[in-house]
Coordinates of C-alpha atoms in Angstrom, one line a residue:
Chain A
M2 CA 18.9 -28.0 16.7
I3 CA 16.5 -28.4 13.8
P4 CA 17.6 -30.3 10.7
V5 CA 17.0 -28.2 7.6
C6 CA 18.2 -30.1 4.5
T7 CA 21.5 -31.2 3.0
L8 CA 24.0 -28.7 1.6
A9 CA 23.3 -30.1 -1.9
E10 CA 19.7 -29.1 -1.5
L11 CA 20.5 -25.5 -0.8
P12 CA 22.8 -24.2 -3.6
P13 CA 24.1 -20.7 -3.6
G14 CA 21.4 -18.1 -4.0
E15 CA 18.7 -20.3 -2.7
S16 CA 16.6 -20.2 0.5
V17 CA 14.5 -22.5 2.4
R18 CA 11.8 -22.0 5.1
V19 CA 11.9 -24.0 8.3
L20 CA 8.7 -24.3 10.2
A21 CA 10.1 -24.0 13.7
P22 CA 7.8 -22.6 16.4
R23 CA 8.7 -19.3 14.8
P24 CA 9.4 -19.7 11.1
V25 CA 13.1 -19.4 10.1
A26 CA 14.5 -18.7 6.7
V27 CA 17.9 -20.3 5.8
F28 CA 20.0 -18.8 3.0
N29 CA 23.0 -19.8 1.0
A30 CA 24.6 -16.5 0.2
D31 CA 27.4 -17.3 -2.2
G32 CA 28.4 -20.3 -0.1
E33 CA 27.9 -18.8 3.3
L34 CA 24.9 -20.1 5.3
Y35 CA 22.7 -17.7 7.3
A36 CA 19.4 -18.1 9.2
I37 CA 17.0 -15.3 10.2
D38 CA 13.4 -15.0 11.2
D39 CA 11.3 -15.8 8.1
T40 CA 8.7 -13.2 8.9
C41 CA 9.6 -9.6 7.9
S42 CA 9.8 -7.4 11.0
H43 CA 7.8 -4.8 9.1
Q44 CA 4.8 -6.8 7.9
D45 CA 3.4 -10.2 7.1
A46 CA 5.7 -11.5 4.4
A47 CA 8.1 -14.4 4.1
L48 CA 11.7 -13.4 3.7
S49 CA 12.5 -16.8 2.3
D50 CA 10.5 -15.7 -0.8
G51 CA 12.6 -12.5 -1.0
W52 CA 15.3 -11.6 -3.5
L53 CA 18.8 -12.4 -2.3
E54 CA 21.7 -10.3 -3.4
G55 CA 25.0 -10.7 -1.7
C56 CA 24.3 -10.7 2.0
L57 CA 21.1 -8.6 1.6
I58 CA 17.6 -10.1 1.4
E59 CA 14.8 -7.9 0.0
C60 CA 11.3 -8.5 1.4
P61 CA 9.0 -9.6 -1.4
L62 CA 6.2 -7.3 -0.2
H63 CA 7.5 -3.9 0.7
A64 CA 11.1 -4.1 -0.5
A65 CA 12.5 -3.7 3.0
M66 CA 16.2 -5.0 3.0
F67 CA 17.9 -6.9 5.7
D68 CA 21.5 -7.8 6.2
L69 CA 21.7 -11.6 6.8
R70 CA 24.8 -11.3 8.9
T71 CA 23.2 -9.0 11.5
G72 CA 19.5 -9.0 10.9
M73 CA 19.5 -5.2 10.6
P74 CA 17.3 -3.4 8.1
T75 CA 19.2 -1.2 5.7
G76 CA 16.4 1.5 5.5
P77 CA 12.7 2.1 5.5
P78 CA 10.0 0.8 5.7
A79 CA 11.5 -1.7 8.1
R80 CA 12.9 -0.2 11.4
R81 CA 13.3 -3.3 13.6
P82 CA 15.8 -6.0 13.0
V83 CA 15.0 -9.7 12.5
R84 CA 16.6 -12.3 14.7
T85 CA 19.5 -14.3 13.4
Y86 CA 20.3 -17.9 14.4
P87 CA 23.4 -20.0 14.3
V88 CA 23.7 -22.4 11.4
V89 CA 25.6 -25.7 12.0
L90 CA 26.7 -28.1 9.4
V91 CA 26.8 -31.7 10.7
G92 CA 28.3 -33.8 8.0
D93 CA 26.4 -32.7 4.9
M94 CA 23.3 -31.8 6.9
I95 CA 22.4 -28.2 7.6
H96 CA 21.0 -27.5 11.1
V97 CA 19.6 -24.3 12.7
D98 CA 19.8 -23.7 16.4
T99 CA 16.6 -21.8 17.3
S100 CA 17.2 -22.3 21.0
V101 CA 20.2 -19.9 21.0
R102 CA 18.8 -16.7 19.7
E103 CA 21.8 -14.7 18.8
P104 CA 21.7 -11.2 20.2
V105 CA 20.6 -8.6 17.8
A106 CA 23.6 -6.6 16.6
Chain B
M19 CA 13.6 26.6 9.2
R20 CA 12.2 26.4 12.8
A21 CA 8.7 25.0 12.4
V22 CA 7.1 22.6 10.0
T23 CA 3.5 21.6 9.7
V24 CA 2.6 18.2 8.3
V25 CA -1.0 18.1 7.1
G26 CA -2.1 14.5 7.1
A27 CA -1.3 11.8 9.6
G28 CA -1.4 8.7 7.4
L29 CA 1.5 6.7 5.9
A30 CA 2.8 9.7 3.9
G31 CA 2.6 12.2 6.8
W32 CA 4.2 9.8 9.2
H33 CA 7.1 9.0 6.9
A34 CA 7.6 12.8 6.3
V35 CA 7.8 13.3 10.0
R36 CA 10.4 10.5 10.4
E37 CA 12.4 11.9 7.5
L38 CA 12.4 15.4 9.0
R39 CA 14.1 14.1 12.1
D40 CA 16.3 11.6 10.2
Q41 CA 17.5 14.5 8.0
G42 CA 18.4 16.6 11.1
F43 CA 15.5 18.9 11.4
D44 CA 15.3 19.8 15.2
G45 CA 12.6 22.4 15.1
T46 CA 8.9 22.1 15.9
I47 CA 6.8 19.6 14.0
T48 CA 3.1 19.9 14.1
V49 CA 1.0 17.1 12.6
I50 CA -2.6 17.6 11.6
G51 CA -4.8 14.5 11.1
A52 CA -8.5 14.5 10.1
E53 CA -8.9 11.1 11.8
P54 CA -8.4 10.8 15.6
Q55 CA -5.8 8.0 15.5
R56 CA -2.1 8.2 15.4
P57 CA -0.7 7.0 12.0
Y58 CA -1.9 3.6 11.0
D59 CA -1.6 1.3 8.1
R60 CA -4.5 1.1 5.6
P61 CA -3.8 -2.0 3.5
P62 CA -4.9 -4.5 6.2
L63 CA -8.3 -2.8 6.6
S64 CA -9.8 -4.7 3.7
K65 CA -8.1 -8.0 4.7
R66 CA -6.8 -9.1 8.0
F67 CA -8.5 -6.4 10.0
L68 CA -11.9 -7.0 8.3
R69 CA -11.5 -10.7 8.9
G70 CA -11.0 -10.0 12.6
E71 CA -7.4 -11.4 12.7
I72 CA -5.7 -8.3 13.9
D73 CA -6.9 -5.5 16.1
E74 CA -6.5 -1.8 15.9
A75 CA -3.3 -1.7 17.9
E76 CA -1.6 -3.9 15.3
L77 CA -2.4 -1.4 12.6
A78 CA -0.1 1.3 14.2
L79 CA 2.7 2.5 12.0
A80 CA 4.7 3.7 15.0
D81 CA 5.2 2.4 18.5
E82 CA 5.4 4.5 21.6
A83 CA 9.2 4.8 21.4
E84 CA 9.1 6.0 17.8
L85 CA 6.4 8.5 18.6
A86 CA 8.4 9.8 21.5
E87 CA 11.6 9.9 19.4
V88 CA 10.1 12.2 16.7
D89 CA 8.7 14.6 19.4
A90 CA 5.9 16.0 17.3
H91 CA 2.8 18.0 18.3
W92 CA -0.3 16.0 17.3
R93 CA -3.5 17.8 16.3
T94 CA -5.5 14.8 15.3
G95 CA -9.3 14.7 14.9
R96 CA -9.0 18.1 13.3
R97 CA -9.3 18.9 9.6
A98 CA -7.3 21.5 7.7
V99 CA -9.7 23.8 5.9
R100 CA -7.4 26.5 4.4
L101 CA -3.8 27.3 3.5
D102 CA -2.6 30.9 3.3
R103 CA -0.2 31.3 0.5
H104 CA 1.6 34.3 1.9
T105 CA 2.2 33.2 5.5
R106 CA 1.9 29.4 5.1
T107 CA -0.7 29.5 7.8
V108 CA -2.9 26.4 8.1
E109 CA -6.4 26.9 9.4
L110 CA -8.1 24.1 11.2
D111 CA -11.9 23.3 11.3
D112 CA -12.1 24.7 14.8
G113 CA -10.6 28.0 13.7
T114 CA -7.1 27.3 15.1
L115 CA -4.3 29.0 13.0
I116 CA -0.9 27.2 12.7
A117 CA 1.9 29.3 11.2
S118 CA 5.1 27.6 10.2
D119 CA 8.1 28.0 7.8
G120 CA 7.4 24.8 6.0
V121 CA 4.3 22.9 5.1
V122 CA 4.1 19.2 4.0
I123 CA 0.9 18.3 2.2
A124 CA 0.0 14.7 2.9
T125 CA -3.8 14.7 3.0
G126 CA -4.2 11.5 0.9
A127 CA -7.3 10.6 -0.9
L128 CA -11.0 10.1 -0.1
A129 CA -13.2 7.2 -1.1
R130 CA -15.4 8.0 -4.1
T131 CA -19.0 7.2 -3.6
L132 CA -22.2 7.2 -5.7
P133 CA -24.3 10.4 -5.5
G134 CA -27.1 10.5 -3.0
L135 CA -26.1 7.5 -0.9
T136 CA -24.3 9.0 2.0
D137 CA -27.3 8.6 4.3
V138 CA -28.5 5.1 3.4
A139 CA -27.9 2.5 6.1
G140 CA -26.1 -0.6 5.0
V141 CA -24.1 1.3 2.3
H142 CA -20.3 1.5 3.0
T143 CA -17.1 2.7 1.6
L144 CA -13.7 1.5 2.9
R145 CA -10.9 3.9 3.3
T146 CA -10.5 4.8 7.0
L147 CA -10.4 2.8 10.2
A148 CA -13.8 4.2 11.0
D149 CA -15.1 2.8 7.7
A150 CA -13.5 -0.6 8.4
R151 CA -15.0 -0.7 11.9
A152 CA -18.4 0.0 10.6
L153 CA -18.1 -2.5 7.8
R154 CA -16.7 -5.2 10.2
T155 CA -19.7 -4.7 12.5
A156 CA -22.1 -4.9 9.5
L157 CA -20.5 -8.1 8.3
T158 CA -20.5 -9.9 11.6
E159 CA -24.1 -9.4 12.6
G160 CA -26.0 -12.3 11.1
T161 CA -25.2 -13.4 7.6
P162 CA -25.8 -10.3 5.5
R163 CA -26.1 -10.7 1.7
T164 CA -23.3 -8.4 0.5
V165 CA -22.9 -6.7 -2.9
V166 CA -19.6 -5.1 -3.8
I167 CA -19.8 -2.4 -6.4
G168 CA -16.5 -2.3 -8.3
A169 CA -14.1 -5.2 -8.9
G170 CA -10.9 -3.1 -8.4
F171 CA -8.4 -4.1 -5.8
V172 CA -10.3 -2.8 -2.7
G173 CA -13.6 -4.3 -3.9
A174 CA -11.9 -7.6 -4.8
E175 CA -10.3 -7.8 -1.4
V176 CA -13.5 -7.0 0.4
A177 CA -15.3 -9.7 -1.6
A178 CA -12.5 -12.2 -0.7
T179 CA -12.9 -11.3 2.9
C180 CA -16.7 -11.7 2.8
H181 CA -16.1 -15.2 1.3
A182 CA -13.6 -16.0 4.1
L183 CA -16.3 -15.0 6.6
G184 CA -18.7 -17.4 5.0
L185 CA -21.0 -14.6 3.7
P186 CA -22.9 -14.7 0.4
V187 CA -21.3 -12.0 -1.7
T188 CA -21.8 -10.8 -5.3
V189 CA -19.4 -8.5 -7.2
V190 CA -20.6 -6.1 -9.9
E191 CA -18.2 -4.4 -12.2
A192 CA -19.0 -1.7 -14.8
L193 CA -16.2 -2.8 -17.2
D194 CA -16.5 -6.0 -19.3
V195 CA -13.2 -7.1 -17.8
P196 CA -12.2 -6.1 -14.3
L197 CA -8.9 -4.1 -13.9
A198 CA -8.4 -4.2 -17.7
R199 CA -7.0 -0.6 -17.7
V200 CA -4.5 -1.5 -15.0
L201 CA -3.5 -5.1 -15.9
G202 CA -4.6 -5.5 -19.5
P203 CA -7.4 -7.8 -20.6
T204 CA -5.6 -11.1 -20.1
V205 CA -4.5 -10.6 -16.5
G206 CA -7.7 -8.6 -15.7
A207 CA -9.8 -11.6 -16.8
I208 CA -7.7 -13.9 -14.6
C209 CA -8.4 -11.6 -11.6
G210 CA -12.1 -11.9 -12.4
E211 CA -11.7 -15.7 -12.5
L212 CA -10.3 -15.6 -8.9
H213 CA -13.8 -14.8 -7.7
R214 CA -15.4 -17.5 -9.8
D215 CA -12.8 -20.0 -8.6
H216 CA -14.1 -19.4 -5.1
G217 CA -17.8 -19.6 -6.0
V218 CA -18.2 -15.8 -5.7
T219 CA -20.7 -14.5 -8.3
M220 CA -19.4 -11.6 -10.5
H221 CA -21.4 -9.6 -13.0
C222 CA -19.2 -7.7 -15.4
G223 CA -20.5 -4.9 -17.7
F224 CA -23.0 -4.1 -14.9
G225 CA -24.1 -0.5 -14.7
V226 CA -25.6 0.5 -11.4
A227 CA -28.8 2.4 -11.8
G228 CA -29.4 2.9 -8.1
L229 CA -30.4 1.2 -4.9
R230 CA -33.7 -0.1 -3.6
T231 CA -34.3 1.1 -0.1
E232 CA -36.9 0.8 2.6
P233 CA -37.5 2.9 5.7
N234 CA -34.9 2.1 8.3
R235 CA -36.4 0.4 11.3
G236 CA -33.3 1.2 13.3
D237 CA -33.5 -2.1 15.2
G238 CA -30.3 -3.5 13.8
A239 CA -32.1 -6.1 11.7
G240 CA -30.0 -6.7 8.6
G241 CA -26.8 -6.4 10.4
D242 CA -26.0 -2.7 10.7
T243 CA -26.6 -0.8 13.9
D244 CA -24.0 1.9 13.5
R245 CA -25.7 3.9 10.7
T246 CA -28.6 6.0 11.5
G247 CA -29.9 6.8 8.0
S248 CA -33.6 7.2 7.5
T249 CA -33.6 4.5 4.8
R250 CA -31.7 1.2 4.5
V251 CA -30.6 -0.6 1.4
T252 CA -32.4 -3.8 0.2
A253 CA -31.1 -4.2 -3.3
V254 CA -28.7 -3.0 -6.0
L255 CA -30.5 -2.1 -9.2
G256 CA -28.8 -2.6 -12.6
R257 CA -29.4 -0.4 -15.7
D258 CA -30.6 -3.6 -17.5
G259 CA -33.4 -4.1 -14.9
R260 CA -31.5 -6.7 -12.8
E261 CA -32.0 -6.5 -9.1
L262 CA -29.5 -8.0 -6.6
A263 CA -30.8 -8.4 -3.1
A264 CA -28.4 -6.8 -0.6
D265 CA -28.3 -6.2 3.2
V266 CA -24.8 -4.6 2.9
V267 CA -23.4 -2.7 -0.1
V268 CA -19.7 -1.8 -0.4
I269 CA -18.8 0.8 -2.9
G270 CA -15.3 0.3 -4.2
I271 CA -15.0 2.7 -7.1
G272 CA -11.8 4.4 -6.4
S273 CA -10.7 7.6 -4.7
R274 CA -10.1 11.3 -5.3
P275 CA -7.3 13.4 -3.9
A276 CA -8.2 15.4 -0.7
V277 CA -7.4 18.9 -2.0
D278 CA -10.6 20.8 -1.3
W279 CA -8.9 22.7 1.6
L280 CA -6.3 24.0 -0.8
A281 CA -8.7 25.9 -3.0
G282 CA -7.4 29.5 -3.5
S283 CA -4.0 28.7 -1.9
G284 CA -2.1 29.1 -5.2
V285 CA -1.2 25.4 -5.2
D286 CA -2.1 23.6 -8.4
I287 CA -4.9 21.2 -7.5
A288 CA -6.1 20.3 -11.0
D289 CA -5.7 16.5 -10.4
G290 CA -4.1 16.2 -7.0
V291 CA -1.4 18.6 -5.9
G292 CA 0.9 19.4 -8.8
C293 CA 4.6 19.0 -7.9
D294 CA 7.9 18.9 -9.6
A295 CA 9.9 15.7 -9.6
G296 CA 11.3 16.5 -6.1
G297 CA 7.9 17.2 -4.5
A298 CA 8.0 21.0 -4.6
T299 CA 4.7 22.7 -5.2
A300 CA 4.2 26.1 -6.8
L301 CA 4.5 27.7 -3.3
P302 CA 7.9 28.1 -1.7
G303 CA 8.2 26.2 1.5
V304 CA 5.4 23.9 0.6
V305 CA 5.9 20.3 -0.6
A306 CA 3.5 17.4 -1.1
L307 CA 3.7 13.6 -1.2
G308 CA 1.6 10.4 -1.1
D309 CA -1.8 9.8 -2.6
V310 CA -2.6 13.5 -2.8
A311 CA 0.4 14.4 -4.9
R312 CA 1.0 14.5 -8.6
Y313 CA 4.7 14.3 -9.4
A314 CA 6.3 15.5 -12.6
D315 CA 8.1 12.7 -14.3
P316 CA 11.6 13.5 -15.6
A317 CA 10.7 11.8 -18.8
G318 CA 7.7 14.1 -19.3
G319 CA 4.2 14.4 -18.0
S320 CA 3.1 13.9 -14.4
R321 CA 1.0 11.4 -12.5
R322 CA -0.3 10.5 -9.1
H323 CA 1.2 7.4 -7.6
E324 CA -1.5 6.2 -5.3
H325 CA 0.4 3.4 -3.8
W326 CA 1.8 2.5 -0.4
T327 CA 5.4 2.3 -1.6
A328 CA 5.2 5.6 -3.4
A329 CA 4.4 7.5 -0.1
V330 CA 7.4 5.8 1.5
E331 CA 9.7 6.5 -1.4
Q332 CA 8.7 10.1 -1.9
A333 CA 9.2 11.0 1.8
P334 CA 13.0 11.4 1.8
V335 CA 12.9 13.4 -1.5
A336 CA 10.1 15.7 -0.5
V337 CA 11.6 16.4 2.9
R338 CA 15.0 17.2 1.4
T339 CA 13.4 19.5 -1.0
L340 CA 11.6 21.3 1.9
L341 CA 14.7 21.5 4.1
T342 CA 17.2 22.6 1.4
G343 CA 14.8 24.9 -0.5
R344 CA 16.2 23.5 -3.6
S345 CA 13.9 21.6 -6.0
R346 CA 14.7 19.1 -8.5
G347 CA 13.7 21.6 -11.2
E348 CA 16.7 23.8 -10.2
S349 CA 19.5 21.3 -9.8
G350 CA 18.4 18.5 -12.1
T351 CA 20.8 16.2 -10.4
D352 CA 19.1 15.3 -7.1
P353 CA 17.7 11.9 -6.8
V354 CA 14.0 11.5 -7.5
P355 CA 11.6 9.0 -6.0
N356 CA 11.4 5.6 -7.6
R357 CA 9.3 6.2 -10.7
V358 CA 8.3 2.6 -11.2
P359 CA 5.0 2.2 -9.3
Y360 CA 4.5 -1.0 -7.3
F361 CA 1.6 -2.4 -5.5
W362 CA 0.2 -5.6 -4.3
S363 CA -3.2 -7.1 -3.5
D364 CA -4.0 -10.1 -1.4
Q365 CA -7.3 -11.8 -2.5
Y366 CA -8.3 -15.3 -1.4
S367 CA -5.0 -17.1 -1.1
T368 CA -3.5 -15.2 -4.0
R369 CA -1.0 -12.3 -3.8
I370 CA -1.1 -10.2 -7.0
Q371 CA 1.9 -7.9 -7.5
L372 CA 2.3 -5.3 -10.3
A373 CA 5.2 -3.0 -11.1
G374 CA 5.3 -0.4 -13.9
H375 CA 2.8 1.4 -16.1
P376 CA 1.7 -1.2 -18.7
D377 CA -0.8 -0.1 -21.3
A378 CA -3.8 -2.4 -21.9
D379 CA -2.5 -3.4 -25.4
D380 CA 1.1 -4.0 -24.4
D381 CA 2.5 -7.5 -25.3
L382 CA 2.3 -9.9 -22.4
A383 CA 4.6 -12.9 -22.0
V384 CA 4.7 -15.5 -19.2
V385 CA 8.2 -15.8 -17.6
E386 CA 7.4 -18.4 -15.0
G387 CA 4.4 -20.5 -14.1
S388 CA 1.0 -20.5 -15.8
F389 CA -2.2 -18.4 -15.9
A390 CA -4.3 -21.5 -15.5
D391 CA -2.7 -22.3 -12.1
R392 CA -3.1 -18.6 -11.0
D393 CA 0.6 -18.9 -10.3
F394 CA 2.9 -16.9 -12.7
V395 CA 5.2 -14.0 -13.4
S396 CA 4.6 -12.1 -16.7
V397 CA 6.1 -9.1 -18.3
Y398 CA 4.6 -6.4 -20.4
R399 CA 6.5 -5.0 -23.4
R400 CA 5.9 -2.1 -25.8
Q401 CA 8.0 -2.1 -28.9
G402 CA 10.3 -4.5 -27.2
R403 CA 10.8 -2.3 -24.1
L404 CA 9.9 -3.6 -20.7
T405 CA 6.9 -1.6 -19.3
G406 CA 5.6 -3.8 -16.5
V407 CA 5.8 -6.9 -14.4
V408 CA 2.8 -8.8 -12.9
A409 CA 2.8 -11.8 -10.7
M410 CA 0.5 -14.1 -8.8
N411 CA 2.1 -15.9 -5.9
R412 CA 5.7 -15.5 -7.3
G413 CA 7.3 -13.0 -5.1
R414 CA 10.9 -13.8 -5.7
C415 CA 11.0 -13.8 -9.5
F416 CA 8.7 -10.7 -9.4
T417 CA 11.2 -8.8 -7.3
R418 CA 14.1 -9.6 -9.6
L419 CA 12.1 -8.4 -12.7
R420 CA 10.9 -5.3 -10.8
R421 CA 14.5 -4.4 -10.2
E422 CA 15.3 -4.9 -13.9
L423 CA 12.3 -2.7 -14.9
R424 CA 13.4 0.0 -12.6
A425 CA 16.9 0.0 -14.0
E426 CA 15.5 0.1 -17.5
V427 CA 13.3 3.1 -16.7
E428 CA 16.2 5.0 -15.2
R429 CA 18.4 4.3 -18.2
A430 CA 15.6 5.5 -20.5
V431 CA 15.4 8.8 -18.6
E432 CA 19.2 9.3 -18.6
S433 CA 19.3 9.0 -22.3
S434 CA 16.2 11.2 -23.0
P435 CA 16.5 14.9 -23.8
A436 CA 13.9 15.8 -21.1
A437 CA 16.4 14.6 -18.4
S438 CA 18.7 17.6 -18.9
T439 CA 16.0 20.2 -18.4

């Protein structure tokens, strides 16, 4: 379990990058917290810099879109999903569990 | 339709192949590629590949599973030399004739060069993997003095890569402000400053008169063993008499559409392959996409969109046009590709992103950040209307404004009289 930040530090619509062994992006999508691989499955770009709309994150480089709930791309150019990770709130502190990679939907 | 020939095995050709299968085409697909490789991605060639950070395998656009899935016949390492307008037969450079019901033109563009320099050792262009391999070899043998001709995006990226490799590099640019026609004078000047920020010398307003050469000893001295020219470059000569010593010269002065093979085919090749807004050419059963294609704009006029994203976004439209036989011109209601061009360029530690078609004299306003920090998002406006968005290192805000720009452009077309024709 990796501590990320407090809930107050991640308001709705915001994202934060966690430098785990493999970088993880944590999002607050209208109050729901999600964590996915930060690196786009398509090419070298940080999804935490992307544009968040609902549960979809748009990659800032090639406009590939991923569903935060499943990690699945919604269309080209990305073909492969990104990993999703469990997010746990301990008190006011957001944690990401990178040891338990949730199976790709 | 039972057989489709895709001419061109780059990004555009590959996405066309994938779209054919995604849209249910289960006939024969033949892909013709002038280069020997399976489809690969070109943008890293001037950056991570040239720096030696990734290898050729990592450039692949498709893995083995995807290649198996599309089940295409690959005729790579062969060039198309002719298209027969009546039978849609494509002739290859070894005389092979490939007849099919549908043809997708995706032959891309070729690097422009300066006349008379094709056989001079040490002189490079950068478009293909073979180009990148040769340049990488040249840049990693000793510490060659490198001169980049042209401060456009490819030239700037190569200069940044040379800098990262610890090589002495100089950039010469014919314009007084680099990229002024694309980004306007203000942002163009900032792009020029990126080089100076990193101690890379740049000469603007530099007209190239020619190269100084010497007989090529062919012993690899000077860092280039893969070219067998009879002469080798030693300096770039300016029209004003300046002389810049050079062991390696990289010419980055743009590209031209690869249309020579279509001469006499009946396809309009005035400036790339002329298409309607749905990718249909003048010939039935022949569509085009990517760098080679010039698409009609529903708002009037036509243009080539020589960008990575354009090839990806045109693929579903051009393939639907091919499979349905119905062009945008007939129905007027089918979706057209995204008409707001977008591209990015990574130079030094800066990512530059541009969307839209700003004119050089459009009004420019900073939305976030500052020019001085090389960290900003700015918008271009003409008579109050959004025409473009440009950013350095501000991906998120850029993406939001790019979406706004796209929505604005679509609205403008819907309300224009040309849209109903």
